[in-house]
């Protein structure tokens, strides 16, 4: 058993999980999920929607879990939804279809699963799976935003091959069952009294965008996911979180203060103002190192020119500036490096005056930009080193916040 699964076992062992399965081709993966959950010691009761039961049968789940399976609200032998809501410690809806997300967001109670969701007051995570065009629909975005605002958790979806032949790849694939179990474990992990409770923290996230002319800019691939996951982890530990973020495609994390900026200079101003008196700063933004010396007021015209030279000047290093004037704030940096060598991360830790730095190898397929998972190495200023992942970014965020707590005064 790896360290990660041992940790999940400790969290999930003996926990009572309702696994709600929606009607997607990915429903077959719910069987692996049920097996993994049972494997780490959870008690699992499965609820199938009517559509799910057309993809996978109740006998499969009854066999895997040793527990009764619910499908029909009006089936007299089925345990009633109120009793099942009392029984459960947590809910996991996987795969969650667009239809299921919409019904849950509206608070409908038109089948067993949605009725159970309404009756259950505890933590629930949804792991969506659908065609990427469906995932991008405004109606689906609204449902997801509502669920998040209601305190529900989302795990994935991830980018990858989609279910049906010829469907291709896209952002809509169900997160891998192992990653879902890891994320659920981190959601349910008992939070020791945390030093971050009541403290003010700042998180930078996403890329910055440096204009070249009226329509063009210089930027990078940062999605903002790692910063948002950190912000949510800190929020859930009771910290007052301010996120300073560049332009990202993701919806802002609920129940945190978000300051949107565009350029590195704007990010610097916002961070400087917010960092004063803050307990910690987590610099997860991929700040553009350069900006154009002069921004053309209009649009560059091609005008037959075969070449164009852009003169760049260095942006200030926001984190290093804080490190030069530390004021007792715990400083956490990120080092996105192409390769596994930690020397460069250690150099940045020293040069920027940080307490810890999170190294990630952006060449690794399950780490870095634009993916849901991350694997990182956390380097402390006193030489301590910890490897984390590959795990869902939220689980990685929990490990980073744990590491930062070490440096926070009582
Ligand atoms: N950082 C920052 N301001 C900058 C550049 C980086 O605050 N202008 C922060 C990042 O948020 C990150 C850390 O410094 O936490 C390291 O960023 P990175 O881009 O990896 O390092 P650089 O110092 O820019 O080095 P290089 O790009 O040469 O690898």
mmCIF file of C-alpha atoms and ligand atoms in Angstrom, residues 283 285 287 289 316-319 333-336 348 352, ligand 1:
data_model
loop_
_atom_site.group_PDB
_atom_site.id
_atom_site.type_symbol
_atom_site.label_atom_id
_atom_site.label_comp_id
_atom_site.label_asym_id
_atom_site.label_seq_id
_atom_site.Cartn_x
_atom_site.Cartn_y
_atom_site.Cartn_z
ATOM 1 C CA UNK A 283 2.484 32.491 -4.735
ATOM 2 C CA UNK A 285 0.661 32.529 -10.014
ATOM 3 C CA UNK A 287 3.834 35.719 -13.309
ATOM 4 C CA UNK A 289 8.821 37.512 -16.230
ATOM 5 C CA UNK A 316 9.470 42.856 -10.681
ATOM 6 C CA UNK A 317 9.670 39.570 -8.794
ATOM 7 C CA UNK A 318 6.630 39.937 -6.528
ATOM 8 C CA UNK A 319 7.545 37.111 -4.192
ATOM 9 C CA UNK A 333 6.687 29.797 -3.657
ATOM 10 C CA UNK A 334 6.237 27.503 -6.625
ATOM 11 C CA UNK A 335 8.939 26.408 -8.999
ATOM 12 C CA UNK A 336 7.596 25.071 -12.251
ATOM 13 C CA UNK A 348 14.804 29.999 -5.826
ATOM 14 C CA UNK A 352 13.599 34.713 -2.703
HETATM 15 N N1 LIG B 1 7.104 34.948 -8.949
HETATM 16 C C1 LIG B 1 6.658 36.192 -8.586
HETATM 17 N N2 LIG B 1 6.894 37.255 -9.409
HETATM 18 C C2 LIG B 1 7.575 37.100 -10.573
HETATM 19 C C3 LIG B 1 8.015 35.816 -10.963
HETATM 20 C C4 LIG B 1 7.755 34.754 -10.112
HETATM 21 O O1 LIG B 1 6.060 36.353 -7.526
HETATM 22 N N3 LIG B 1 7.769 38.147 -11.338
HETATM 23 C C5 LIG B 1 6.857 33.804 -8.053
HETATM 24 C C6 LIG B 1 5.943 32.753 -8.628
HETATM 25 O O2 LIG B 1 4.604 32.985 -8.258
HETATM 26 C C7 LIG B 1 6.486 31.478 -8.021
HETATM 27 C C8 LIG B 1 7.955 31.750 -7.834
HETATM 28 O O3 LIG B 1 8.085 33.172 -7.838
HETATM 29 O O4 LIG B 1 5.951 31.244 -6.724
HETATM 30 C C9 LIG B 1 8.849 31.156 -8.854
HETATM 31 O O5 LIG B 1 8.387 31.465 -10.129
HETATM 32 P P1 LIG B 1 9.153 30.958 -11.427
HETATM 33 O O6 LIG B 1 8.551 31.597 -12.624
HETATM 34 O O7 LIG B 1 9.303 29.475 -11.407
HETATM 35 O O8 LIG B 1 10.585 31.516 -11.148
HETATM 36 P P2 LIG B 1 11.408 32.671 -11.715
HETATM 37 O O9 LIG B 1 12.057 33.286 -10.539
HETATM 38 O O10 LIG B 1 10.609 33.538 -12.613
HETATM 39 O O11 LIG B 1 12.505 31.876 -12.537
HETATM 40 P P3 LIG B 1 12.506 31.253 -14.016
HETATM 41 O O12 LIG B 1 11.272 31.717 -14.724
HETATM 42 O O13 LIG B 1 13.753 31.785 -14.595
HETATM 43 O O14 LIG B 1 12.545 29.758 -13.837
#
